[in-house]
Short mmCIF file of C-alpha atoms in Angstrom, two decimals:
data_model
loop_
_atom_site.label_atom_id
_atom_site.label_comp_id
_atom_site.label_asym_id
_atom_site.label_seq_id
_atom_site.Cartn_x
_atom_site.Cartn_y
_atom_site.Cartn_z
CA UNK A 1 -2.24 -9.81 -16.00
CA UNK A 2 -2.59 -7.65 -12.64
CA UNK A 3 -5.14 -6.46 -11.86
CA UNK A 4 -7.38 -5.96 -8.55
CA UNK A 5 -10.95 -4.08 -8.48
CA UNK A 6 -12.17 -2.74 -6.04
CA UNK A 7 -16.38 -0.38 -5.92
CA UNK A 8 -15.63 3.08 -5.46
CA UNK A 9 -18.05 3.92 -2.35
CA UNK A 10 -19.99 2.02 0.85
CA UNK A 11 -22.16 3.79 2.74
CA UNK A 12 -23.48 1.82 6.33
CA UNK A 13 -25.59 3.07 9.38
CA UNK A 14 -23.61 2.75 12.63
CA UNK A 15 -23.81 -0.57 14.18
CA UNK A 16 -24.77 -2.45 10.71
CA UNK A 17 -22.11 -4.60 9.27
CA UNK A 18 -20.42 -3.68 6.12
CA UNK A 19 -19.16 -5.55 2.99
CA UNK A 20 -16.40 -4.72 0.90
CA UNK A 21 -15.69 -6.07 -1.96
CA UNK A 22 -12.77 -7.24 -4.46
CA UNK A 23 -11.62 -9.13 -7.44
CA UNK A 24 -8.39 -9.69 -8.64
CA UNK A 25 -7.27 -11.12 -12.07
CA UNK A 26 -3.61 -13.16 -11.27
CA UNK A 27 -4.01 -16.51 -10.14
CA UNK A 28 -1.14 -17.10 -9.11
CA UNK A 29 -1.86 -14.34 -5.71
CA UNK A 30 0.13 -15.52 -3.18
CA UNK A 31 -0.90 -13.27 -0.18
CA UNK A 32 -4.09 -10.97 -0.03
CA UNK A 33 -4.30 -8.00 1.74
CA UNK A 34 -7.02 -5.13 3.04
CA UNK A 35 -5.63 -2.08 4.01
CA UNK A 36 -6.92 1.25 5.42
CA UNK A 37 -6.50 4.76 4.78
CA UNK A 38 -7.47 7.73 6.91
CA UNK A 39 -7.48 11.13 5.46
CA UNK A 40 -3.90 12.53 5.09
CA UNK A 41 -2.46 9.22 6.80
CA UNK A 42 -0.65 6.16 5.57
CA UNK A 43 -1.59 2.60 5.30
CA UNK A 44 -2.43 0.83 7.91
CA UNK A 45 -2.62 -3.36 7.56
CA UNK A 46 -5.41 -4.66 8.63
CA UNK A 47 -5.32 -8.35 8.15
CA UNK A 48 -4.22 -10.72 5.34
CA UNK A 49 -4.85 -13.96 3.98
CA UNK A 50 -2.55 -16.45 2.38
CA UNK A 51 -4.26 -18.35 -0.95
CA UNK A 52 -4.67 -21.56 0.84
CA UNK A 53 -7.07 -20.01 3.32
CA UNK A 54 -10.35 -19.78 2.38
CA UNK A 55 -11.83 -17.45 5.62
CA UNK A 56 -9.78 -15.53 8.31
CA UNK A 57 -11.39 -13.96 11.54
CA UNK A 58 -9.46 -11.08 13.56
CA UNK A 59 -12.27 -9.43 16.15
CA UNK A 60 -14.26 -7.58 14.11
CA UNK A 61 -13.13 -8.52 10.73
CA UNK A 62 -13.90 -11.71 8.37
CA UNK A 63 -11.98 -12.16 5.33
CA UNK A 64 -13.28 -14.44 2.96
CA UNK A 65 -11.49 -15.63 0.08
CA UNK A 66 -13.00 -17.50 -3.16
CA UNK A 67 -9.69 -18.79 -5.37
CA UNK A 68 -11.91 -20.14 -8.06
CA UNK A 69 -14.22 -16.53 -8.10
CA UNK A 70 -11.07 -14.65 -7.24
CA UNK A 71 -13.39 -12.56 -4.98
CA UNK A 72 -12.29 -11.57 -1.60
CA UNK A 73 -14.31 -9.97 0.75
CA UNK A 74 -13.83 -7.76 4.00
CA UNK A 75 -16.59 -7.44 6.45
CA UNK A 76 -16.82 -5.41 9.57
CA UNK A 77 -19.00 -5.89 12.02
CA UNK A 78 -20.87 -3.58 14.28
CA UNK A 79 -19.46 -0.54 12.13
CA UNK A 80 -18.57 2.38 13.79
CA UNK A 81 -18.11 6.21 13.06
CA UNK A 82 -14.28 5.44 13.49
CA UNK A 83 -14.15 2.74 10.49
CA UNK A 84 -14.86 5.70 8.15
CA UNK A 85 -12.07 5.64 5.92
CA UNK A 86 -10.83 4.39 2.31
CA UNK A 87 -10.04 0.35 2.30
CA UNK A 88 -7.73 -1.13 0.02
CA UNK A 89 -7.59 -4.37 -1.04
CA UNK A 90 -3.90 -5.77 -2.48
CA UNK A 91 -2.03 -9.06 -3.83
CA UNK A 92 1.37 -10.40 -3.99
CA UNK A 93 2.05 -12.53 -6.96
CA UNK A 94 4.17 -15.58 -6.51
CA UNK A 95 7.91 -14.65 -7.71
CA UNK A 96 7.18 -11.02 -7.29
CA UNK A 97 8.07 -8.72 -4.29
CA UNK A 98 5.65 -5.64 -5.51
CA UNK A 99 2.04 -5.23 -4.28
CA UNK A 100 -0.62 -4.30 -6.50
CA UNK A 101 -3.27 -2.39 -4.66
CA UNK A 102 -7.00 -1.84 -5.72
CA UNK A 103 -7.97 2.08 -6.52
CA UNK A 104 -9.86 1.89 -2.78
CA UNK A 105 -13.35 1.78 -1.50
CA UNK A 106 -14.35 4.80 0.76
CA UNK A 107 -16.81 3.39 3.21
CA UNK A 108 -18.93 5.99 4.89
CA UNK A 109 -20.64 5.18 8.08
CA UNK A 110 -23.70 7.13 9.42
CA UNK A 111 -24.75 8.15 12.81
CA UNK B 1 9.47 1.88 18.19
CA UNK B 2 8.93 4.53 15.93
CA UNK B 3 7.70 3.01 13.33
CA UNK B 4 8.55 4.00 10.19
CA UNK B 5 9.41 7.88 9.31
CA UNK B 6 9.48 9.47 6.23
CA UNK B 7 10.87 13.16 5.12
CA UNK B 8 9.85 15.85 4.71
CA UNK B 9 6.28 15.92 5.28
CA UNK B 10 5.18 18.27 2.21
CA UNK B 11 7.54 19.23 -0.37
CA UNK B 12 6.87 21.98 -3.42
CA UNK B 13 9.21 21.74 -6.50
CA UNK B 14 9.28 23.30 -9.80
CA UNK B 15 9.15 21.84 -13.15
CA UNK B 16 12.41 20.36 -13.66
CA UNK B 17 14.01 20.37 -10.47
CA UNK B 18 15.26 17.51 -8.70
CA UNK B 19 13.94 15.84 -5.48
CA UNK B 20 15.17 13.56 -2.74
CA UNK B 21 12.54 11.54 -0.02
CA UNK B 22 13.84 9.86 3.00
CA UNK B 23 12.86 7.02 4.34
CA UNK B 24 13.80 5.28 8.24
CA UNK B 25 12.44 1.80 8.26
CA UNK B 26 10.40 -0.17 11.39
CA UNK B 27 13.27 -1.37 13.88
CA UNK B 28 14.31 -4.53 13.00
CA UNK B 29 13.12 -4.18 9.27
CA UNK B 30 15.63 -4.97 6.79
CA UNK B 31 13.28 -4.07 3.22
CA UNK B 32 11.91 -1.08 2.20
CA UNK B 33 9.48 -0.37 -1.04
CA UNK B 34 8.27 2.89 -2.54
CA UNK B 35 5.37 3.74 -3.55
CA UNK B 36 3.44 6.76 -5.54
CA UNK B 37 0.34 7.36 -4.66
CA UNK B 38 -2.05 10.14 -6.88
CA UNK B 39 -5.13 11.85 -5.74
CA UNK B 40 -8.02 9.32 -5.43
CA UNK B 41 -5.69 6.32 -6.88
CA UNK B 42 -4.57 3.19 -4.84
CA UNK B 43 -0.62 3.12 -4.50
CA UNK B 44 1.67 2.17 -7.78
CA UNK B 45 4.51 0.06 -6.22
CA UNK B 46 7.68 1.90 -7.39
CA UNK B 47 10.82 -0.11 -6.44
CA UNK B 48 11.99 -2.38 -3.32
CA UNK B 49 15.25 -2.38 -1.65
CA UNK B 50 17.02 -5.17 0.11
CA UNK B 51 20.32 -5.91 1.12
CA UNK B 52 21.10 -2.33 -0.15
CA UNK B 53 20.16 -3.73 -3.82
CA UNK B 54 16.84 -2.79 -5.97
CA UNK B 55 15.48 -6.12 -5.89
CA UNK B 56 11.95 -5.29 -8.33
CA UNK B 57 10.90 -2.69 -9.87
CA UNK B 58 7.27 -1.06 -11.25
CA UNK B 59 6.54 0.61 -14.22
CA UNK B 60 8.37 4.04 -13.64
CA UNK B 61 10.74 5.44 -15.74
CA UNK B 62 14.59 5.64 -14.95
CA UNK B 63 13.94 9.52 -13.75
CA UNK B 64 13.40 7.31 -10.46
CA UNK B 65 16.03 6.14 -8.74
CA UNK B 66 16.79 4.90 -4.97
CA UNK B 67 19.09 3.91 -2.36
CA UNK B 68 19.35 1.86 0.45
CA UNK B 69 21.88 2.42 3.18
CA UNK B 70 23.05 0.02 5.47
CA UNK B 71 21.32 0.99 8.36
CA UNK B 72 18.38 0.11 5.84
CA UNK B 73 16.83 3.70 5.70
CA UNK B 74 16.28 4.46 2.15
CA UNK B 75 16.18 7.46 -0.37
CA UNK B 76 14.06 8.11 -3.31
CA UNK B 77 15.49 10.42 -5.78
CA UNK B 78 13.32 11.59 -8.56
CA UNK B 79 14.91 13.91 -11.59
CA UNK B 80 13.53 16.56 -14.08
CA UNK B 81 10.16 16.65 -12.40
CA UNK B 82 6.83 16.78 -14.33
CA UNK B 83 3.70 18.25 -13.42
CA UNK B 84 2.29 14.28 -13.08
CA UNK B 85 4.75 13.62 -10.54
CA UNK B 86 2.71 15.10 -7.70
CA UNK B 87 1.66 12.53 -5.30
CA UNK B 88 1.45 11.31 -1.73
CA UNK B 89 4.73 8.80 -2.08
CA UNK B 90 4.87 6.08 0.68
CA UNK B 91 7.35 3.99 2.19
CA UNK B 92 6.91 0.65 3.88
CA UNK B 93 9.43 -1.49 5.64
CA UNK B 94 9.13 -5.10 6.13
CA UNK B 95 11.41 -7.77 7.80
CA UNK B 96 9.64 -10.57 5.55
CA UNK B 97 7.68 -10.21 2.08
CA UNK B 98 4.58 -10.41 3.60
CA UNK B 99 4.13 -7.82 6.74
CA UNK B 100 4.36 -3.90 5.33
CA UNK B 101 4.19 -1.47 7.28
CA UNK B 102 3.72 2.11 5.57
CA UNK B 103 4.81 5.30 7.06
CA UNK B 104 2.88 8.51 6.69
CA UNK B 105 4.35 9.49 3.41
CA UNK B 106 5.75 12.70 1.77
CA UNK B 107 3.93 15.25 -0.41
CA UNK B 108 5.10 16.17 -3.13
CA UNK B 109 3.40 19.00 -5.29
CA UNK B 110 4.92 20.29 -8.79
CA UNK B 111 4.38 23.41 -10.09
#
């Protein structure tokens, strides 16, 4: 079946990393994405990882991905007041064109 | 490069009417996908267009329809509107299956 989980809410001091988390339930995932929201805004892609990667770096963000967990994991470091915002994690399932999106995690970061 | 642009911004309808979104795809972007998106709820993909053809589609009834022009800006029609149908609905254009890029979406409130 899909289906991709995501916790509802992350709250972080400024400056500490933070750790979002997902699981998805199709194996057969081909890419896997995090995504984020600000209020009244689109989507904006923040990095993806194909399912033969196991850890991606981009700055500030890791992704790690565990196939046989079907976990995958967005940290940011050195969280700022800007990275306040609702992060979605998504799949694309081999053979399909649609992306299934998690309901979102709304990180909070405080001052 | 705009990015992509989506119309209107907001959008009221009654119960029952009928209701068209447009979408204007990234420069160079030849696929565009629809997507609903309720309060507090990740996006539900809807349908993708390529090659002016629906190519998938989601779980939504056949009161949603589409069209893709070839200049590869797209419509969304939706008929005989229910309460339910409100949502933020998103469009994202990609050249490849694997690179979305959403636009800020459109609106929609029923009453």
């Amino acid at each position: 079946g899909e289906d991709v989980e995501q916790s509802l809410f992350l709250s972080v001091r400024e400056g500490d990393s933070s750790v979002i988390n997902c699981t998805y339930t199709d194996s057969s995932s081909t890419y896997l994405y995090w995504y984020k929201q600000e209020p009244g805004a689109g989507l904006q892609l923040l990095t993806y990882i194909f399912s033969n990667m196991d850890m991606k770096q981009d700055q500030r963000l890791t992704v790690l991905l565990n196939k046989k967990d079907k976990h995958l994991s967005l940290r940011i470091a050195d969280t700022q007041t800007g990275d306040s915002a609702i992060y979605f994690c998504a799949e694309i399932v081999t053979g399909g064109f649609k992306t299934i999106f998690g309901a979102g995690t709304r990180l909070f970061v405080k001052a | 490069d705009a990015g992509v642009t989506q119309s209107p911004t907001h959008l009221i309808k009654t119960r029952g009417q009928q209701v068209t979104l447009r979408c204007s795809p990234k420069s160079g972007h030849d696929t565009v996908s629809w997507y609903q998106q309720a309060l507090g709820q990740g996006p539900q993909f809807i349908f993708q267009y390529y090659e002016e053809e629906e190519r998938q589609r989601g779980n939504f009834p056949d009161r949603f329809s589409g069209h893709q022009f070839p200049n590869y800006s797209s419509e969304l029609n939706v008929n005989a509107l229910l309460l339910g149908d409100s949502a933020l609905y998103l469009c994202a254009s990609s050249l490849d299956l694997y690179e979305q890029y959403f636009g800020p979406g459109t609106r929609l409130t029923v009453t």
